[in-house]
mmCIF file of C-alpha atoms in Angstrom:
data_model
loop_
_atom_site.group_PDB
_atom_site.id
_atom_site.type_symbol
_atom_site.label_atom_id
_atom_site.label_comp_id
_atom_site.label_asym_id
_atom_site.label_seq_id
_atom_site.Cartn_x
_atom_site.Cartn_y
_atom_site.Cartn_z
ATOM 1 C CA MET R 1 -148.187 -219.061 39.371
ATOM 2 C CA ALA R 2 -151.784 -219.558 39.826
ATOM 3 C CA ALA R 3 -152.221 -218.116 43.605
ATOM 4 C CA VAL R 4 -153.880 -222.238 44.464
ATOM 5 C CA SER R 5 -150.624 -223.692 42.851
ATOM 6 C CA ARG R 6 -148.821 -221.206 44.684
ATOM 7 C CA ASP R 7 -150.833 -222.376 48.238
ATOM 8 C CA GLN R 8 -151.168 -225.648 47.533
ATOM 9 C CA ALA R 9 -146.707 -225.848 46.331
ATOM 10 C CA LEU R 10 -146.575 -224.130 50.069
ATOM 11 C CA SER R 11 -148.541 -227.072 51.855
ATOM 12 C CA LEU R 12 -146.818 -229.805 50.698
ATOM 13 C CA LEU R 13 -143.481 -227.786 51.085
ATOM 14 C CA ALA R 14 -144.426 -227.885 54.509
ATOM 15 C CA ALA R 15 -145.598 -231.633 54.141
ATOM 16 C CA ALA R 16 -142.306 -232.353 52.768
ATOM 17 C CA ASN R 17 -140.885 -230.519 55.870
ATOM 18 C CA ASN R 18 -143.056 -231.963 59.204
ATOM 19 C CA HIS R 19 -144.757 -234.884 58.265
ATOM 20 C CA GLY R 20 -143.670 -238.399 60.398
ATOM 21 C CA ASP R 21 -144.363 -240.439 57.160
ATOM 22 C CA LEU R 22 -141.181 -240.673 54.858
ATOM 23 C CA ALA R 23 -143.340 -241.286 51.984
ATOM 24 C CA VAL R 24 -145.533 -238.508 52.214
ATOM 25 C CA LYS R 25 -142.116 -236.056 52.793
ATOM 26 C CA LEU R 26 -140.878 -238.115 49.344
ATOM 27 C CA SER R 27 -144.037 -237.804 47.277
ATOM 28 C CA SER R 28 -145.010 -234.315 48.838
ATOM 29 C CA LEU R 29 -141.527 -233.134 47.824
ATOM 30 C CA LYS R 30 -142.056 -234.757 44.117
ATOM 31 C CA GLN R 31 -145.530 -232.763 43.740
ATOM 32 C CA VAL R 32 -143.275 -230.156 44.657
ATOM 33 C CA ARG R 33 -141.128 -230.552 41.779
ATOM 34 C CA GLY R 34 -143.818 -231.181 39.317
ATOM 35 C CA ILE R 35 -145.776 -227.439 40.056
ATOM 36 C CA LEU R 36 -142.492 -225.737 40.467
ATOM 37 C CA SER R 37 -141.410 -227.245 36.988
ATOM 38 C CA SER R 38 -144.685 -226.798 34.792
ATOM 39 C CA ALA R 39 -144.356 -222.546 36.047
ATOM 40 C CA ASP R 40 -142.974 -219.235 35.199
ATOM 41 C CA PRO R 41 -139.233 -219.467 36.663
ATOM 42 C CA SER R 42 -139.827 -216.349 38.683
ATOM 43 C CA LEU R 43 -143.021 -217.169 40.120
ATOM 44 C CA ALA R 44 -141.575 -220.873 41.106
ATOM 45 C CA ALA R 45 -138.183 -218.405 43.017
ATOM 46 C CA GLU R 46 -140.733 -217.491 45.190
ATOM 47 C CA LEU R 47 -140.652 -220.548 47.192
ATOM 48 C CA PHE R 48 -137.360 -221.284 46.533
ATOM 49 C CA PRO R 49 -136.743 -220.129 50.508
ATOM 50 C CA TYR R 50 -139.643 -222.502 51.725
ATOM 51 C CA LEU R 51 -137.484 -225.119 49.070
ATOM 52 C CA VAL R 52 -133.378 -225.031 51.183
ATOM 53 C CA GLU R 53 -135.553 -225.472 54.372
ATOM 54 C CA LEU R 54 -135.762 -228.857 53.227
ATOM 55 C CA GLN R 55 -131.793 -229.223 53.965
ATOM 56 C CA SER R 56 -131.831 -229.702 57.364
ATOM 57 C CA SER R 57 -134.144 -232.897 57.050
ATOM 58 C CA PRO R 58 -132.846 -236.032 59.402
ATOM 59 C CA GLU R 59 -133.981 -237.940 56.145
ATOM 60 C CA SER R 60 -130.788 -238.470 54.050
ATOM 61 C CA LEU R 61 -133.998 -239.738 51.225
ATOM 62 C CA VAL R 62 -135.876 -236.168 51.607
ATOM 63 C CA ARG R 63 -132.064 -234.461 50.462
ATOM 64 C CA LYS R 64 -131.392 -236.593 48.494
ATOM 65 C CA SER R 65 -135.006 -235.834 47.051
ATOM 66 C CA LEU R 66 -134.460 -231.925 47.298
ATOM 67 C CA ILE R 67 -131.401 -231.918 45.221
ATOM 68 C CA GLU R 68 -132.628 -233.765 42.111
ATOM 69 C CA THR R 69 -135.592 -230.206 42.851
ATOM 70 C CA ILE R 70 -132.625 -228.301 42.894
ATOM 71 C CA GLU R 71 -131.123 -229.358 39.795
ATOM 72 C CA ASP R 72 -134.387 -229.589 38.056
ATOM 73 C CA ILE R 73 -135.897 -226.402 39.117
ATOM 74 C CA GLY R 74 -132.348 -224.199 38.939
ATOM 75 C CA LEU R 75 -131.299 -224.951 35.956
ATOM 76 C CA LYS R 76 -135.185 -223.980 34.592
ATOM 77 C CA ALA R 77 -134.602 -220.819 36.533
ATOM 78 C CA MET R 78 -130.433 -219.656 36.623
ATOM 79 C CA GLU R 79 -131.271 -216.270 37.300
ATOM 80 C CA HIS R 80 -132.931 -217.070 40.629
ATOM 81 C CA SER R 81 -131.015 -219.887 41.722
ATOM 82 C CA SER R 82 -128.067 -218.349 43.985
ATOM 83 C CA ILE R 83 -129.962 -219.078 46.431
ATOM 84 C CA LEU R 84 -129.792 -222.932 45.659
ATOM 85 C CA MET R 85 -126.443 -222.914 45.391
ATOM 86 C CA PRO R 86 -125.370 -223.001 49.344
ATOM 87 C CA VAL R 87 -127.470 -225.947 49.803
ATOM 88 C CA LEU R 88 -124.855 -228.339 47.346
ATOM 89 C CA LEU R 89 -122.450 -226.528 49.110
ATOM 90 C CA ALA R 90 -123.187 -228.134 52.391
ATOM 91 C CA PHE R 91 -124.047 -231.176 50.794
ATOM 92 C CA LEU R 92 -121.133 -231.933 50.259
ATOM 93 C CA ARG R 93 -119.888 -232.544 53.672
ATOM 94 C CA ASP R 94 -123.372 -234.376 54.809
ATOM 95 C CA GLY R 95 -122.719 -237.880 56.714
ATOM 96 C CA ASP R 96 -124.600 -239.686 54.086
ATOM 97 C CA SER R 97 -121.793 -239.904 51.409
ATOM 98 C CA GLY R 98 -124.846 -240.067 48.613
ATOM 99 C CA VAL R 99 -126.218 -237.211 48.861
ATOM 100 C CA ALA R 100 -122.765 -235.880 48.962
ATOM 101 C CA GLY R 101 -121.998 -237.557 45.396
ATOM 102 C CA LYS R 102 -125.471 -236.531 44.242
ATOM 103 C CA SER R 103 -124.593 -232.979 44.921
ATOM 104 C CA ILE R 104 -121.694 -233.137 43.061
ATOM 105 C CA VAL R 105 -123.142 -234.782 40.076
ATOM 106 C CA CYS R 106 -125.911 -231.828 40.750
ATOM 107 C CA GLY R 107 -123.545 -229.503 41.053
ATOM 108 C CA THR R 108 -121.517 -230.637 37.865
ATOM 109 C CA ASN R 109 -124.155 -230.432 35.709
ATOM 110 C CA PHE R 110 -125.090 -226.367 37.356
ATOM 111 C CA PHE R 111 -121.253 -226.174 36.217
ATOM 112 C CA CYS R 112 -121.195 -227.161 33.083
ATOM 113 C CA ARG R 113 -124.154 -224.776 32.004
ATOM 114 C CA VAL R 114 -123.519 -221.541 33.652
ATOM 115 C CA LEU R 115 -120.424 -221.769 31.755
ATOM 116 C CA GLU R 116 -122.089 -222.238 29.092
ATOM 117 C CA GLU R 117 -123.949 -219.298 29.443
ATOM 118 C CA ILE R 118 -120.972 -216.462 30.729
ATOM 119 C CA THR R 119 -119.808 -218.090 27.350
ATOM 120 C CA MET R 120 -122.879 -217.140 24.840
ATOM 121 C CA GLN R 121 -123.229 -213.848 27.120
ATOM 122 C CA PHE R 122 -119.210 -212.951 26.791
ATOM 123 C CA ARG R 123 -119.875 -213.839 23.112
ATOM 124 C CA TRP R 124 -122.942 -211.742 22.446
ATOM 125 C CA HIS R 125 -122.053 -208.864 24.181
ATOM 126 C CA GLY R 126 -118.404 -208.825 25.752
ATOM 127 C CA LYS R 127 -119.758 -209.383 29.250
ATOM 128 C CA VAL R 128 -121.952 -211.007 31.782
ATOM 129 C CA GLU R 129 -125.559 -210.155 33.332
ATOM 130 C CA ARG R 130 -125.220 -210.020 37.539
ATOM 131 C CA TRP R 131 -127.252 -212.862 38.048
ATOM 132 C CA LEU R 132 -124.404 -214.445 36.098
ATOM 133 C CA GLU R 133 -121.914 -213.270 37.533
ATOM 134 C CA GLU R 134 -123.689 -214.036 41.293
ATOM 135 C CA LEU R 135 -124.469 -217.291 40.296
ATOM 136 C CA TRP R 136 -120.646 -218.432 38.888
ATOM 137 C CA THR R 137 -119.473 -216.754 42.326
ATOM 138 C CA TRP R 138 -121.170 -219.807 43.786
ATOM 139 C CA MET R 139 -119.916 -221.943 40.896
ATOM 140 C CA VAL R 140 -116.590 -220.897 42.188
ATOM 141 C CA ARG R 141 -117.085 -222.355 45.850
ATOM 142 C CA PHE R 142 -118.411 -225.139 44.970
ATOM 143 C CA LYS R 143 -115.001 -226.251 42.852
ATOM 144 C CA ASP R 144 -112.756 -225.554 45.359
ATOM 145 C CA ALA R 145 -114.869 -227.472 47.447
ATOM 146 C CA VAL R 146 -114.858 -230.127 45.155
ATOM 147 C CA PHE R 147 -111.716 -229.962 44.712
ATOM 148 C CA ALA R 148 -110.309 -229.835 48.477
ATOM 149 C CA ILE R 149 -112.886 -233.751 48.423
ATOM 150 C CA ALA R 150 -110.594 -235.213 45.751
ATOM 151 C CA LEU R 151 -107.149 -233.981 47.347
ATOM 152 C CA GLU R 152 -108.271 -235.349 51.135
ATOM 153 C CA PRO R 153 -109.215 -239.086 51.935
ATOM 154 C CA GLY R 154 -111.871 -239.893 52.325
ATOM 155 C CA LEU R 155 -114.797 -242.480 50.615
ATOM 156 C CA VAL R 156 -113.751 -243.942 47.131
ATOM 157 C CA GLY R 157 -117.171 -243.374 45.785
ATOM 158 C CA THR R 158 -117.233 -239.525 46.524
ATOM 159 C CA LYS R 159 -113.174 -239.117 46.101
ATOM 160 C CA LEU R 160 -113.880 -241.209 42.499
ATOM 161 C CA LEU R 161 -117.181 -238.169 41.755
ATOM 162 C CA ALA R 162 -115.144 -235.147 42.862
ATOM 163 C CA LEU R 163 -112.071 -236.420 40.705
ATOM 164 C CA LYS R 164 -114.943 -236.855 37.107
ATOM 165 C CA PHE R 165 -115.831 -233.887 37.894
ATOM 166 C CA LEU R 166 -112.237 -232.657 37.809
ATOM 167 C CA GLU R 167 -111.675 -233.914 34.826
ATOM 168 C CA THR R 168 -114.490 -232.320 33.383
ATOM 169 C CA HIS R 169 -113.247 -228.592 34.534
ATOM 170 C CA VAL R 170 -110.037 -229.594 32.618
ATOM 171 C CA LEU R 171 -111.563 -230.842 29.467
ATOM 172 C CA LEU R 172 -114.100 -227.804 29.577
ATOM 173 C CA PHE R 173 -111.326 -225.209 29.656
ATOM 174 C CA THR R 174 -108.877 -227.227 26.183
ATOM 175 C CA SER R 175 -108.971 -227.483 23.112
ATOM 176 C CA ASP R 176 -111.498 -230.090 22.168
ATOM 177 C CA SER R 177 -108.847 -231.633 19.026
ATOM 178 C CA ASN R 178 -106.417 -233.867 20.515
ATOM 179 C CA ASP R 179 -104.237 -231.646 17.610
ATOM 180 C CA PHE R 180 -102.658 -228.856 19.457
ATOM 181 C CA GLU R 181 -102.223 -227.093 15.933
ATOM 182 C CA ASN R 182 -105.474 -227.297 14.958
ATOM 183 C CA PHE R 183 -106.654 -224.715 18.780
ATOM 184 C CA THR R 184 -106.655 -221.888 16.067
ATOM 185 C CA LYS R 185 -105.284 -218.182 17.764
ATOM 186 C CA GLU R 186 -109.108 -217.422 17.964
ATOM 187 C CA GLY R 187 -109.585 -220.313 19.890
ATOM 188 C CA ILE R 188 -106.371 -219.356 22.657
ATOM 189 C CA ALA R 189 -106.735 -216.193 22.829
ATOM 190 C CA PHE R 190 -110.946 -216.242 23.766
ATOM 191 C CA LEU R 191 -110.103 -218.974 26.507
ATOM 192 C CA PHE R 192 -108.073 -216.003 27.705
ATOM 193 C CA VAL R 193 -110.142 -213.777 28.013
ATOM 194 C CA MET R 194 -112.643 -216.020 29.403
ATOM 195 C CA ALA R 195 -109.858 -217.303 32.558
ATOM 196 C CA ILE R 196 -109.168 -214.105 33.258
ATOM 197 C CA TYR R 197 -112.735 -212.560 32.656
ATOM 198 C CA LEU R 198 -113.482 -215.197 35.646
ATOM 199 C CA LYS R 199 -110.240 -215.368 37.485
ATOM 200 C CA TYR R 200 -109.014 -218.666 37.409
ATOM 201 C CA PHE R 201 -105.731 -217.273 36.914
#
């Protein structure tokens, strides 16, 4: 990231965090998203700690916009996105149901993408990189937290999104085929090894 772009992003993040006008905050965060999206992932990650500071914003619209930014930027810079995961976990218990729901949706997309990356690395190399192991640890925490939301009393909308995550989770770990006999022994063995490797059993 060029020094000018980095300084501009820092200035915009400060505005998103401290400005008194909500419209300015949202506009600033949107501009930050654009800057980070076009930057090299490793360089954009330098600003992730400043981005995380926005989780304490009192405005729910800012928190929702932050989740959108985390999804957009984090999926492009997965190697560095572990620092963003505590925000998603915290927002699952946000007082605004819209923020909590958006966090579930964002986390679901992360979960699918991380599992896909793990599967590819495991198939090609028989192991996964350390950064991905760390990210998966966060995904397991996220999964446990969403499962708890699905099982406890709460707002219907949030619970439905939690149940949707549950459905996605089940589908990810089952065969695409409706005919179990067509699910090869090799496929079953691979899922079993993956389950053990990911500490799902």
